[in-house]
Amino acid sequence: MDVPRATTGYVGRRRESSAVRAALRPGCLVTLTGPGGVGKTRLATAVASQACREFADGVVFVDLTELGDGALLPDLVATRLGLHNRMGQPDAVVTALRERALLLVLDNCEHVVAAAAAFAAAVLAACPRVAILATSRQTLGAAGEQVLRVPPLAVPADDVAASPDALLRYDAVALLVQRACAVLPDFELTAENSAAVLDICRHLDGLPLAIELAAARLRSLSPHQIADRLTRRLPALAAAPRTAPERQRTLRATIDWSFALCSPAEQTLWLRASVFAGSFDLSAAERVCAGPDLPADDVLDTVEGLIDKSVLIREDHGDIVRYRMLETLREHGRELLDASGDRARVRRLHRDWIDELTAAADANWAGNEQVGWITRLRREQANLRAALDWSISEPGEAGAALRIASRLDEYWMFFGHSVECRQWLERALAATPDDHPDRPRALAVCALHAVWHLDLDAAELLLADAEPAAADDELFGAFLTYVRALAAQIRTDTRAADLAGEAAAVFRAHGDVRRELHPLWIHGVSTGYRKGDVAEGRRSLRRMLDLCVSHGETRYRAMAQFGLAYLEVERGDVLVAEDLARQSLRSLVGIGEGSGTAYLLDALAWIADRKGEHERAAVLFGAAARVWAAIGSAPEIAVSGPHRAHKADTMAALGAERFARAHAEGRAMGADEVARFALGETEPPTDAWPGVLTRRQWEIAGLVAAGMSNRHIATRLVISQRTADTHVQNILNKLGLHNRAQIAVWFTETANAQSTADQKPQRWAAGKSATRPGVGGA
C-alpha cells in the first residue's frame, strides 16, 4: 500500500468513511469535494488505509499538488505505480493497470481538473478492477462520477450541555483536544474550559484546518483567550468575498488570523516557502528564503515557530528532516507573495537553488557520494519540475532550463524519467533563440534520450543540428560520437565498437572518467559479442570496472559487472558470469529498480538456461519482464540477441504451458522477493501444486489454513505484504472462492485427499518445506 501516514491520529468521520467505502467499487470514480481545509485528504487517507485489503494490488496514493501542468499527471501516476518513462502517455499507464485490482487515490485535483477527469475516464473505461477516489474543491465532471461532499466536523448544537463527556462525542471537539494534547501534553477537557472549547469549535464551524491552527495557539494562550480573540477578530478578518460560502470565509479569516499572530520573520518565511513544490529541507529554506530581513542563521528557529503553529508539517526521511506546507496554507502564502511584488525574485532564487543543486550533483556524479546524490535528487524531483516549468514559462529564463535539463542524463535514465527529460529539453529548446550558447549541449542530450527510447531517426536529426559546435570542441565531438555509438549498438551495427572506442579514447585523453565509462561498455560488449574478440572486450570492461571502483561509482560499476557477465555467459565461464551478475545485482539492491535491474535479471535468466535450470530461467524472464515494462524499455536495447536465443531455448525445454506458468510466477513477484530469488536465497517454483496452484501459492494456502494473516505470511516468507496480498487474491480467483476461510477448507480437504499418495502437501501445510533449510522463510 502506498498511502501517506497521517501526521496526527485520525478523528471521527465514521459515517463519512462508511459512505465512501460503500460507494467505492471496481470501475467507479468517487470524488470527495468541499472547501480547502475541510479534511478531504484526511478522509481519503483514512478510507484508503481501511480499504487496502479489499483490493488485491493495494492502494496507490498520488498527491497532485506538486504538479503545475496537467500534462504531467500520467507521468506522476506512472512513477507512483513503479512505471517509468510514461510522460504524457495515459495509454501506457492504462495498459499497465488493465490487469490490476487496486484503488487509485488522486488527491488535490482542483488545479488540474480537466486532466484528472480525462485520465480517470481513460482508466475506468479500460480497467474494470480499478477504483478511483479523487479529492477536489470542484467535481471532475467525468461520466459516472459519484460526488460526495465532505462536511465540516460535527459541532454540538446550541442546546447541548457543555460537559466534557458530552462534548467529546463530537468530532470537532475531539480534534481540538487531540491537537491541544500534542501542543500541551497535560491538557485536559475540564468543566472549567469546556465552554471555551465549545465556543472555539462553533466559531470555526467545525473546519479541521481552522481548528488545528487555533489549537496551535494553546502554547501561548488559554482556551478562553482564544475563544475571546476569535469572537472579536474573525468577522473583521474575513477577507474572502462576501459572496463566498460562510465556511470558506471562516477558514480564510482563521488563516488570516493565524498569519497575523506570526512574527514578522515567520510571516516572511511562510510567504517565501510557498514556492516549494512538495517538501523541502533546512538547507533549501536557508538558500531560498533567507535575506536581509531573515538572516540564514535565523531560518531554523523560524521554521520551528511555523511547525509549532501548524503551518509547516515535519516529515522524517531517514536521517533527514523535511518540511511540508498544506496546500491551503501554501495558496495563502503565494497570494501574499504575489501581492508583495516579490514573487519573481523568490521563484528565481528557488530555480537558482535547483540550478546549483543539479550542477553539484552533475560534477560529483562519478564519485563516492553518488548514492547520496541519487537519494537527494529523488526527494527534490517535484522541486526540479517546478524550477524547470517556471524557467520555461518566465520570459527570458528558458536558458536556465536548458542548463538544468542537460545535466545528469544518467539520473534521468536510470530512474525512468528519460522521456520526461527529453520533453523538458524540447520545450526549453523551443523557447530559446538558435544562437543560445547552451543549445548544442541540450540538442545532444536530447538526442541521447531519443536513442534510449529507440527514436533513432529523431536522434540523428538532433545530432546533425548540434554538429557545428563540435568543430572547436573535441570533448563535445566525442559526446556526439558516443551517442552515435549507442544508436549503432541498438541497430546491431558493427561500427558501434569503433565509434565507442574513438569516443572513449578522447574522454580518456582529457581525463573525463565519467564520460569514458559508458563508451567503454559499448566497446567491450560490441567487441566481445558482435566481433567475437572476447579478450579485447574483457579489457575494456575491466578498465571500466577498475575506474568505477577507484572513483566510487555505483551505477556504472553494476553495468560493468553486467557487461563482463554478458561476455562470460555467451563466450566463457557460466559460473563466473553468475557470480558477476549477482555481485552487480547486490550492489543495486536498496537504490531502487531501474534499467540495471532489468538487464541483470535477464542475464541471470540466460545463465540459468545455460546451466539447464530452465524452470528458474523462466521465472527470471518473467521477473525481468515486469521491470522492463515498469521502466518503459525492453531487452531489445543492447541485448536483443542473447535475450531471444535463451528465451527460445527455455521455452523449448519446458514447453509452452510450463514456461508460461513459471513466467507468470516471476512476473507476479514483488521487488524484494525477486531480489532474494535472483541472488539464490530462495528456491524457484516448480510445477503446479496441486491442480491449478503454483508451488508458492500452495505454500501460502497452507499458511492461510494454519491461521496466519497476510502480514505474518509476508514476514515468514520474507516477501512484501503487497506480494502476499496478491498471492492470496490470485488463489481466490483461481479456485473460485470468496474468502480466506474457504481457502483453509479447500486446502485441508485437498491435503487429506492426497496424504496417502504424496506427503508433500502435509509438510507444506506446516510451512516447513517452503525453501531449502536455513534459507528464505524456513
PDB file of N, CA and C in Angstrom, residues 551-632:
ATOM      1  N   HIS A 551      36.864   5.254  -8.266  1.00  0.00           N
ATOM      2  CA  HIS A 551      36.181   6.535  -8.095  1.00  0.00           C
ATOM      3  C   HIS A 551      34.901   6.426  -7.267  1.00  0.00           C
ATOM      4  N   GLY A 552      34.527   5.227  -6.869  1.00  0.00           N
ATOM      5  CA  GLY A 552      33.321   5.067  -6.057  1.00  0.00           C
ATOM      6  C   GLY A 552      32.030   5.160  -6.835  1.00  0.00           C
ATOM      7  N   GLU A 553      32.092   4.935  -8.156  1.00  0.00           N
ATOM      8  CA  GLU A 553      30.895   4.991  -8.992  1.00  0.00           C
ATOM      9  C   GLU A 553      30.078   3.717  -8.803  1.00  0.00           C
ATOM     10  N   THR A 554      28.764   3.876  -8.586  1.00  0.00           N
ATOM     11  CA  THR A 554      27.911   2.734  -8.248  1.00  0.00           C
ATOM     12  C   THR A 554      27.162   2.173  -9.451  1.00  0.00           C
ATOM     13  N   ARG A 555      26.462   3.034 -10.179  1.00  0.00           N
ATOM     14  CA  ARG A 555      25.601   2.536 -11.250  1.00  0.00           C
ATOM     15  C   ARG A 555      26.402   1.950 -12.404  1.00  0.00           C
ATOM     16  N   TYR A 556      27.453   2.638 -12.825  1.00  0.00           N
ATOM     17  CA  TYR A 556      28.259   2.103 -13.921  1.00  0.00           C
ATOM     18  C   TYR A 556      29.083   0.887 -13.473  1.00  0.00           C
ATOM     19  N   ARG A 557      29.375   0.808 -12.208  1.00  0.00           N
ATOM     20  CA  ARG A 557      30.060  -0.390 -11.706  1.00  0.00           C
ATOM     21  C   ARG A 557      29.175  -1.614 -11.923  1.00  0.00           C
ATOM     22  N   ALA A 558      27.900  -1.474 -11.577  1.00  0.00           N
ATOM     23  CA  ALA A 558      26.963  -2.576 -11.807  1.00  0.00           C
ATOM     24  C   ALA A 558      26.871  -2.893 -13.291  1.00  0.00           C
ATOM     25  N   MET A 559      26.918  -1.865 -14.128  1.00  0.00           N
ATOM     26  CA  MET A 559      26.840  -2.080 -15.565  1.00  0.00           C
ATOM     27  C   MET A 559      28.082  -2.812 -16.078  1.00  0.00           C
ATOM     28  N   ALA A 560      29.254  -2.444 -15.552  1.00  0.00           N
ATOM     29  CA  ALA A 560      30.485  -3.123 -15.975  1.00  0.00           C
ATOM     30  C   ALA A 560      30.448  -4.605 -15.608  1.00  0.00           C
ATOM     31  N   GLN A 561      29.970  -4.908 -14.399  1.00  0.00           N
ATOM     32  CA  GLN A 561      29.861  -6.309 -13.987  1.00  0.00           C
ATOM     33  C   GLN A 561      28.865  -7.055 -14.871  1.00  0.00           C
ATOM     34  N   PHE A 562      27.767  -6.378 -15.208  1.00  0.00           N
ATOM     35  CA  PHE A 562      26.811  -6.998 -16.126  1.00  0.00           C
ATOM     36  C   PHE A 562      27.460  -7.268 -17.485  1.00  0.00           C
ATOM     37  N   GLY A 563      28.228  -6.297 -17.995  1.00  0.00           N
ATOM     38  CA  GLY A 563      28.885  -6.485 -19.284  1.00  0.00           C
ATOM     39  C   GLY A 563      29.822  -7.675 -19.279  1.00  0.00           C
ATOM     40  N   LEU A 564      30.589  -7.820 -18.216  1.00  0.00           N
ATOM     41  CA  LEU A 564      31.502  -8.967 -18.108  1.00  0.00           C
ATOM     42  C   LEU A 564      30.706 -10.272 -18.024  1.00  0.00           C
ATOM     43  N   ALA A 565      29.607 -10.236 -17.250  1.00  0.00           N
ATOM     44  CA  ALA A 565      28.766 -11.437 -17.164  1.00  0.00           C
ATOM     45  C   ALA A 565      28.182 -11.772 -18.534  1.00  0.00           C
ATOM     46  N   TYR A 566      27.811 -10.762 -19.274  1.00  0.00           N
ATOM     47  CA  TYR A 566      27.263 -10.905 -20.627  1.00  0.00           C
ATOM     48  C   TYR A 566      28.245 -11.673 -21.508  1.00  0.00           C
ATOM     49  N   LEU A 567      29.508 -11.265 -21.474  1.00  0.00           N
ATOM     50  CA  LEU A 567      30.510 -11.953 -22.304  1.00  0.00           C
ATOM     51  C   LEU A 567      30.760 -13.374 -21.825  1.00  0.00           C
ATOM     52  N   GLU A 568      30.811 -13.545 -20.491  1.00  0.00           N
ATOM     53  CA  GLU A 568      31.129 -14.875 -19.953  1.00  0.00           C
ATOM     54  C   GLU A 568      30.023 -15.881 -20.244  1.00  0.00           C
ATOM     55  N   VAL A 569      28.763 -15.458 -20.114  1.00  0.00           N
ATOM     56  CA  VAL A 569      27.685 -16.417 -20.324  1.00  0.00           C
ATOM     57  C   VAL A 569      27.607 -16.843 -21.785  1.00  0.00           C
ATOM     58  N   GLU A 570      28.012 -15.972 -22.672  1.00  0.00           N
ATOM     59  CA  GLU A 570      27.944 -16.302 -24.101  1.00  0.00           C
ATOM     60  C   GLU A 570      29.230 -16.927 -24.613  1.00  0.00           C
ATOM     61  N   ARG A 571      30.373 -16.479 -24.082  1.00  0.00           N
ATOM     62  CA  ARG A 571      31.658 -16.872 -24.672  1.00  0.00           C
ATOM     63  C   ARG A 571      32.633 -17.478 -23.691  1.00  0.00           C
ATOM     64  N   GLY A 572      32.248 -17.572 -22.400  1.00  0.00           N
ATOM     65  CA  GLY A 572      33.243 -18.007 -21.415  1.00  0.00           C
ATOM     66  C   GLY A 572      32.678 -18.929 -20.352  1.00  0.00           C
ATOM     67  N   ASP A 573      32.942 -18.608 -19.101  1.00  0.00           N
ATOM     68  CA  ASP A 573      32.627 -19.453 -17.942  1.00  0.00           C
ATOM     69  C   ASP A 573      31.294 -19.017 -17.348  1.00  0.00           C
ATOM     70  N   VAL A 574      30.295 -19.893 -17.387  1.00  0.00           N
ATOM     71  CA  VAL A 574      28.960 -19.532 -16.935  1.00  0.00           C
ATOM     72  C   VAL A 574      28.914 -19.292 -15.428  1.00  0.00           C
ATOM     73  N   LEU A 575      29.751 -19.977 -14.638  1.00  0.00           N
ATOM     74  CA  LEU A 575      29.763 -19.759 -13.194  1.00  0.00           C
ATOM     75  C   LEU A 575      30.379 -18.411 -12.844  1.00  0.00           C
ATOM     76  N   VAL A 576      31.390 -18.010 -13.584  1.00  0.00           N
ATOM     77  CA  VAL A 576      31.952 -16.667 -13.407  1.00  0.00           C
ATOM     78  C   VAL A 576      30.892 -15.626 -13.751  1.00  0.00           C
ATOM     79  N   ALA A 577      30.149 -15.883 -14.817  1.00  0.00           N
ATOM     80  CA  ALA A 577      29.076 -14.973 -15.220  1.00  0.00           C
ATOM     81  C   ALA A 577      28.043 -14.831 -14.111  1.00  0.00           C
ATOM     82  N   GLU A 578      27.654 -15.936 -13.502  1.00  0.00           N
ATOM     83  CA  GLU A 578      26.645 -15.894 -12.448  1.00  0.00           C
ATOM     84  C   GLU A 578      27.141 -15.094 -11.252  1.00  0.00           C
ATOM     85  N   ASP A 579      28.390 -15.305 -10.871  1.00  0.00           N
ATOM     86  CA  ASP A 579      28.953 -14.578  -9.735  1.00  0.00           C
ATOM     87  C   ASP A 579      28.984 -13.081 -10.016  1.00  0.00           C
ATOM     88  N   LEU A 580      29.401 -12.693 -11.217  1.00  0.00           N
ATOM     89  CA  LEU A 580      29.452 -11.278 -11.582  1.00  0.00           C
ATOM     90  C   LEU A 580      28.063 -10.651 -11.595  1.00  0.00           C
ATOM     91  N   ALA A 581      27.103 -11.360 -12.163  1.00  0.00           N
ATOM     92  CA  ALA A 581      25.746 -10.817 -12.248  1.00  0.00           C
ATOM     93  C   ALA A 581      25.142 -10.638 -10.861  1.00  0.00           C
ATOM     94  N   ARG A 582      25.401 -11.587  -9.966  1.00  0.00           N
ATOM     95  CA  ARG A 582      24.855 -11.461  -8.614  1.00  0.00           C
ATOM     96  C   ARG A 582      25.547 -10.344  -7.839  1.00  0.00           C
ATOM     97  N   GLN A 583      26.855 -10.197  -8.021  1.00  0.00           N
ATOM     98  CA  GLN A 583      27.546  -9.067  -7.395  1.00  0.00           C
ATOM     99  C   GLN A 583      26.927  -7.754  -7.849  1.00  0.00           C
ATOM    100  N   SER A 584      26.686  -7.656  -9.139  1.00  0.00           N
ATOM    101  CA  SER A 584      26.128  -6.436  -9.702  1.00  0.00           C
ATOM    102  C   SER A 584      24.732  -6.165  -9.160  1.00  0.00           C
ATOM    103  N   LEU A 585      23.885  -7.187  -9.133  1.00  0.00           N
ATOM    104  CA  LEU A 585      22.528  -7.007  -8.637  1.00  0.00           C
ATOM    105  C   LEU A 585      22.540  -6.623  -7.165  1.00  0.00           C
ATOM    106  N   ARG A 586      23.424  -7.249  -6.395  1.00  0.00           N
ATOM    107  CA  ARG A 586      23.507  -6.949  -4.964  1.00  0.00           C
ATOM    108  C   ARG A 586      23.857  -5.478  -4.747  1.00  0.00           C
ATOM    109  N   SER A 587      24.692  -4.901  -5.600  1.00  0.00           N
ATOM    110  CA  SER A 587      25.086  -3.501  -5.438  1.00  0.00           C
ATOM    111  C   SER A 587      23.930  -2.543  -5.721  1.00  0.00           C
ATOM    112  N   LEU A 588      22.914  -3.017  -6.461  1.00  0.00           N
ATOM    113  CA  LEU A 588      21.782  -2.154  -6.801  1.00  0.00           C
ATOM    114  C   LEU A 588      20.640  -2.266  -5.807  1.00  0.00           C
ATOM    115  N   VAL A 589      20.625  -3.319  -4.996  1.00  0.00           N
ATOM    116  CA  VAL A 589      19.549  -3.509  -4.030  1.00  0.00           C
ATOM    117  C   VAL A 589      19.562  -2.338  -3.050  1.00  0.00           C
ATOM    118  N   GLY A 590      18.435  -1.713  -2.853  1.00  0.00           N
ATOM    119  CA  GLY A 590      18.336  -0.571  -1.958  1.00  0.00           C
ATOM    120  C   GLY A 590      18.341   0.758  -2.677  1.00  0.00           C
ATOM    121  N   ILE A 591      18.893   0.797  -3.899  1.00  0.00           N
ATOM    122  CA  ILE A 591      18.884   2.041  -4.677  1.00  0.00           C
ATOM    123  C   ILE A 591      17.561   2.199  -5.397  1.00  0.00           C
ATOM    124  N   GLY A 592      16.960   1.087  -5.754  1.00  0.00           N
ATOM    125  CA  GLY A 592      15.686   1.140  -6.478  1.00  0.00           C
ATOM    126  C   GLY A 592      15.799   0.468  -7.822  1.00  0.00           C
ATOM    127  N   GLU A 593      14.697  -0.137  -8.254  1.00  0.00           N
ATOM    128  CA  GLU A 593      14.702  -0.829  -9.533  1.00  0.00           C
ATOM    129  C   GLU A 593      14.838   0.160 -10.683  1.00  0.00           C
ATOM    130  N   GLY A 594      15.545  -0.254 -11.711  1.00  0.00           N
ATOM    131  CA  GLY A 594      15.722   0.573 -12.893  1.00  0.00           C
ATOM    132  C   GLY A 594      16.234  -0.298 -14.017  1.00  0.00           C
ATOM    133  N   SER A 595      16.823   0.353 -15.027  1.00  0.00           N
ATOM    134  CA  SER A 595      17.288  -0.396 -16.190  1.00  0.00           C
ATOM    135  C   SER A 595      18.348  -1.424 -15.810  1.00  0.00           C
ATOM    136  N   GLY A 596      19.222  -1.077 -14.855  1.00  0.00           N
ATOM    137  CA  GLY A 596      20.257  -2.028 -14.448  1.00  0.00           C
ATOM    138  C   GLY A 596      19.678  -3.319 -13.905  1.00  0.00           C
ATOM    139  N   THR A 597      18.627  -3.206 -13.091  1.00  0.00           N
ATOM    140  CA  THR A 597      17.982  -4.389 -12.532  1.00  0.00           C
ATOM    141  C   THR A 597      17.396  -5.255 -13.640  1.00  0.00           C
ATOM    142  N   ALA A 598      16.762  -4.628 -14.620  1.00  0.00           N
ATOM    143  CA  ALA A 598      16.155  -5.385 -15.723  1.00  0.00           C
ATOM    144  C   ALA A 598      17.212  -6.156 -16.508  1.00  0.00           C
ATOM    145  N   TYR A 599      18.326  -5.492 -16.837  1.00  0.00           N
ATOM    146  CA  TYR A 599      19.394  -6.168 -17.572  1.00  0.00           C
ATOM    147  C   TYR A 599      19.939  -7.359 -16.783  1.00  0.00           C
ATOM    148  N   LEU A 600      20.116  -7.175 -15.494  1.00  0.00           N
ATOM    149  CA  LEU A 600      20.717  -8.239 -14.686  1.00  0.00           C
ATOM    150  C   LEU A 600      19.783  -9.427 -14.516  1.00  0.00           C
ATOM    151  N   LEU A 601      18.499  -9.175 -14.312  1.00  0.00           N
ATOM    152  CA  LEU A 601      17.552 -10.289 -14.211  1.00  0.00           C
ATOM    153  C   LEU A 601      17.518 -11.068 -15.526  1.00  0.00           C
ATOM    154  N   ASP A 602      17.565 -10.337 -16.631  1.00  0.00           N
ATOM    155  CA  ASP A 602      17.591 -11.004 -17.927  1.00  0.00           C
ATOM    156  C   ASP A 602      18.856 -11.860 -18.047  1.00  0.00           C
ATOM    157  N   ALA A 603      19.998 -11.299 -17.655  1.00  0.00           N
ATOM    158  CA  ALA A 603      21.260 -12.037 -17.753  1.00  0.00           C
ATOM    159  C   ALA A 603      21.250 -13.281 -16.872  1.00  0.00           C
ATOM    160  N   LEU A 604      20.675 -13.167 -15.674  1.00  0.00           N
ATOM    161  CA  LEU A 604      20.599 -14.336 -14.793  1.00  0.00           C
ATOM    162  C   LEU A 604      19.677 -15.398 -15.385  1.00  0.00           C
ATOM    163  N   ALA A 605      18.687 -14.991 -16.166  1.00  0.00           N
ATOM    164  CA  ALA A 605      17.844 -15.965 -16.878  1.00  0.00           C
ATOM    165  C   ALA A 605      18.665 -16.696 -17.938  1.00  0.00           C
ATOM    166  N   TRP A 606      19.536 -15.976 -18.668  1.00  0.00           N
ATOM    167  CA  TRP A 606      20.389 -16.640 -19.660  1.00  0.00           C
ATOM    168  C   TRP A 606      21.301 -17.657 -18.976  1.00  0.00           C
ATOM    169  N   ILE A 607      21.833 -17.239 -17.825  1.00  0.00           N
ATOM    170  CA  ILE A 607      22.751 -18.113 -17.086  1.00  0.00           C
ATOM    171  C   ILE A 607      22.036 -19.375 -16.644  1.00  0.00           C
ATOM    172  N   ALA A 608      20.820 -19.226 -16.120  1.00  0.00           N
ATOM    173  CA  ALA A 608      20.048 -20.392 -15.694  1.00  0.00           C
ATOM    174  C   ALA A 608      19.783 -21.320 -16.875  1.00  0.00           C
ATOM    175  N   ASP A 609      19.497 -20.738 -18.016  1.00  0.00           N
ATOM    176  CA  ASP A 609      19.288 -21.561 -19.214  1.00  0.00           C
ATOM    177  C   ASP A 609      20.561 -22.330 -19.561  1.00  0.00           C
ATOM    178  N   ARG A 610      21.722 -21.654 -19.547  1.00  0.00           N
ATOM    179  CA  ARG A 610      22.985 -22.316 -19.847  1.00  0.00           C
ATOM    180  C   ARG A 610      23.274 -23.458 -18.878  1.00  0.00           C
ATOM    181  N   LYS A 611      22.844 -23.314 -17.633  1.00  0.00           N
ATOM    182  CA  LYS A 611      23.083 -24.332 -16.608  1.00  0.00           C
ATOM    183  C   LYS A 611      22.028 -25.431 -16.635  1.00  0.00           C
ATOM    184  N   GLY A 612      21.033 -25.306 -17.501  1.00  0.00           N
ATOM    185  CA  GLY A 612      19.976 -26.309 -17.564  1.00  0.00           C
ATOM    186  C   GLY A 612      18.895 -26.129 -16.526  1.00  0.00           C
ATOM    187  N   GLU A 613      18.886 -24.990 -15.826  1.00  0.00           N
ATOM    188  CA  GLU A 613      17.866 -24.720 -14.804  1.00  0.00           C
ATOM    189  C   GLU A 613      16.723 -23.944 -15.468  1.00  0.00           C
ATOM    190  N   HIS A 614      15.955 -24.653 -16.279  1.00  0.00           N
ATOM    191  CA  HIS A 614      15.003 -23.970 -17.139  1.00  0.00           C
ATOM    192  C   HIS A 614      13.814 -23.392 -16.387  1.00  0.00           C
ATOM    193  N   GLU A 615      13.376 -24.063 -15.336  1.00  0.00           N
ATOM    194  CA  GLU A 615      12.278 -23.510 -14.543  1.00  0.00           C
ATOM    195  C   GLU A 615      12.699 -22.167 -13.943  1.00  0.00           C
ATOM    196  N   ARG A 616      13.913 -22.148 -13.414  1.00  0.00           N
ATOM    197  CA  ARG A 616      14.449 -20.910 -12.829  1.00  0.00           C
ATOM    198  C   ARG A 616      14.591 -19.820 -13.896  1.00  0.00           C
ATOM    199  N   ALA A 617      15.049 -20.225 -15.067  1.00  0.00           N
ATOM    200  CA  ALA A 617      15.220 -19.259 -16.154  1.00  0.00           C
ATOM    201  C   ALA A 617      13.891 -18.609 -16.515  1.00  0.00           C
ATOM    202  N   ALA A 618      12.834 -19.407 -16.595  1.00  0.00           N
ATOM    203  CA  ALA A 618      11.528 -18.863 -16.963  1.00  0.00           C
ATOM    204  C   ALA A 618      11.018 -17.884 -15.915  1.00  0.00           C
ATOM    205  N   VAL A 619      11.225 -18.210 -14.630  1.00  0.00           N
ATOM    206  CA  VAL A 619      10.816 -17.292 -13.563  1.00  0.00           C
ATOM    207  C   VAL A 619      11.575 -15.974 -13.682  1.00  0.00           C
ATOM    208  N   LEU A 620      12.881 -16.052 -13.947  1.00  0.00           N
ATOM    209  CA  LEU A 620      13.694 -14.844 -14.067  1.00  0.00           C
ATOM    210  C   LEU A 620      13.296 -14.021 -15.293  1.00  0.00           C
ATOM    211  N   PHE A 621      12.973 -14.686 -16.397  1.00  0.00           N
ATOM    212  CA  PHE A 621      12.476 -13.943 -17.554  1.00  0.00           C
ATOM    213  C   PHE A 621      11.188 -13.197 -17.196  1.00  0.00           C
ATOM    214  N   GLY A 622      10.311 -13.845 -16.426  1.00  0.00           N
ATOM    215  CA  GLY A 622       9.081 -13.171 -16.003  1.00  0.00           C
ATOM    216  C   GLY A 622       9.348 -11.995 -15.092  1.00  0.00           C
ATOM    217  N   ALA A 623      10.279 -12.171 -14.136  1.00  0.00           N
ATOM    218  CA  ALA A 623      10.627 -11.079 -13.226  1.00  0.00           C
ATOM    219  C   ALA A 623      11.229  -9.908 -13.995  1.00  0.00           C
ATOM    220  N   ALA A 624      12.091 -10.225 -14.967  1.00  0.00           N
ATOM    221  CA  ALA A 624      12.692  -9.171 -15.785  1.00  0.00           C
ATOM    222  C   ALA A 624      11.632  -8.454 -16.609  1.00  0.00           C
ATOM    223  N   ALA A 625      10.657  -9.201 -17.124  1.00  0.00           N
ATOM    224  CA  ALA A 625       9.615  -8.594 -17.954  1.00  0.00           C
ATOM    225  C   ALA A 625       8.838  -7.532 -17.178  1.00  0.00           C
ATOM    226  N   ARG A 626       8.596  -7.789 -15.879  1.00  0.00           N
ATOM    227  CA  ARG A 626       7.892  -6.793 -15.069  1.00  0.00           C
ATOM    228  C   ARG A 626       8.702  -5.505 -14.975  1.00  0.00           C
ATOM    229  N   VAL A 627      10.015  -5.630 -14.759  1.00  0.00           N
ATOM    230  CA  VAL A 627      10.843  -4.424 -14.619  1.00  0.00           C
ATOM    231  C   VAL A 627      10.994  -3.711 -15.962  1.00  0.00           C
ATOM    232  N   TRP A 628      11.183  -4.496 -17.054  1.00  0.00           N
ATOM    233  CA  TRP A 628      11.258  -3.865 -18.382  1.00  0.00           C
ATOM    234  C   TRP A 628      10.011  -3.010 -18.627  1.00  0.00           C
ATOM    235  N   ALA A 629       8.842  -3.586 -18.316  1.00  0.00           N
ATOM    236  CA  ALA A 629       7.593  -2.851 -18.541  1.00  0.00           C
ATOM    237  C   ALA A 629       7.520  -1.614 -17.655  1.00  0.00           C
ATOM    238  N   ALA A 630       7.993  -1.740 -16.410  1.00  0.00           N
ATOM    239  CA  ALA A 630       7.920  -0.625 -15.466  1.00  0.00           C
ATOM    240  C   ALA A 630       8.762   0.558 -15.902  1.00  0.00           C
ATOM    241  N   ILE A 631       9.930   0.297 -16.506  1.00  0.00           N
ATOM    242  CA  ILE A 631      10.812   1.401 -16.881  1.00  0.00           C
ATOM    243  C   ILE A 631      10.572   1.874 -18.305  1.00  0.00           C
ATOM    244  N   GLY A 632       9.576   1.298 -18.962  1.00  0.00           N
ATOM    245  CA  GLY A 632       9.248   1.741 -20.308  1.00  0.00           C
ATOM    246  C   GLY A 632      10.304   1.386 -21.319  1.00  0.00           C
TER     247      GLY A 632
END
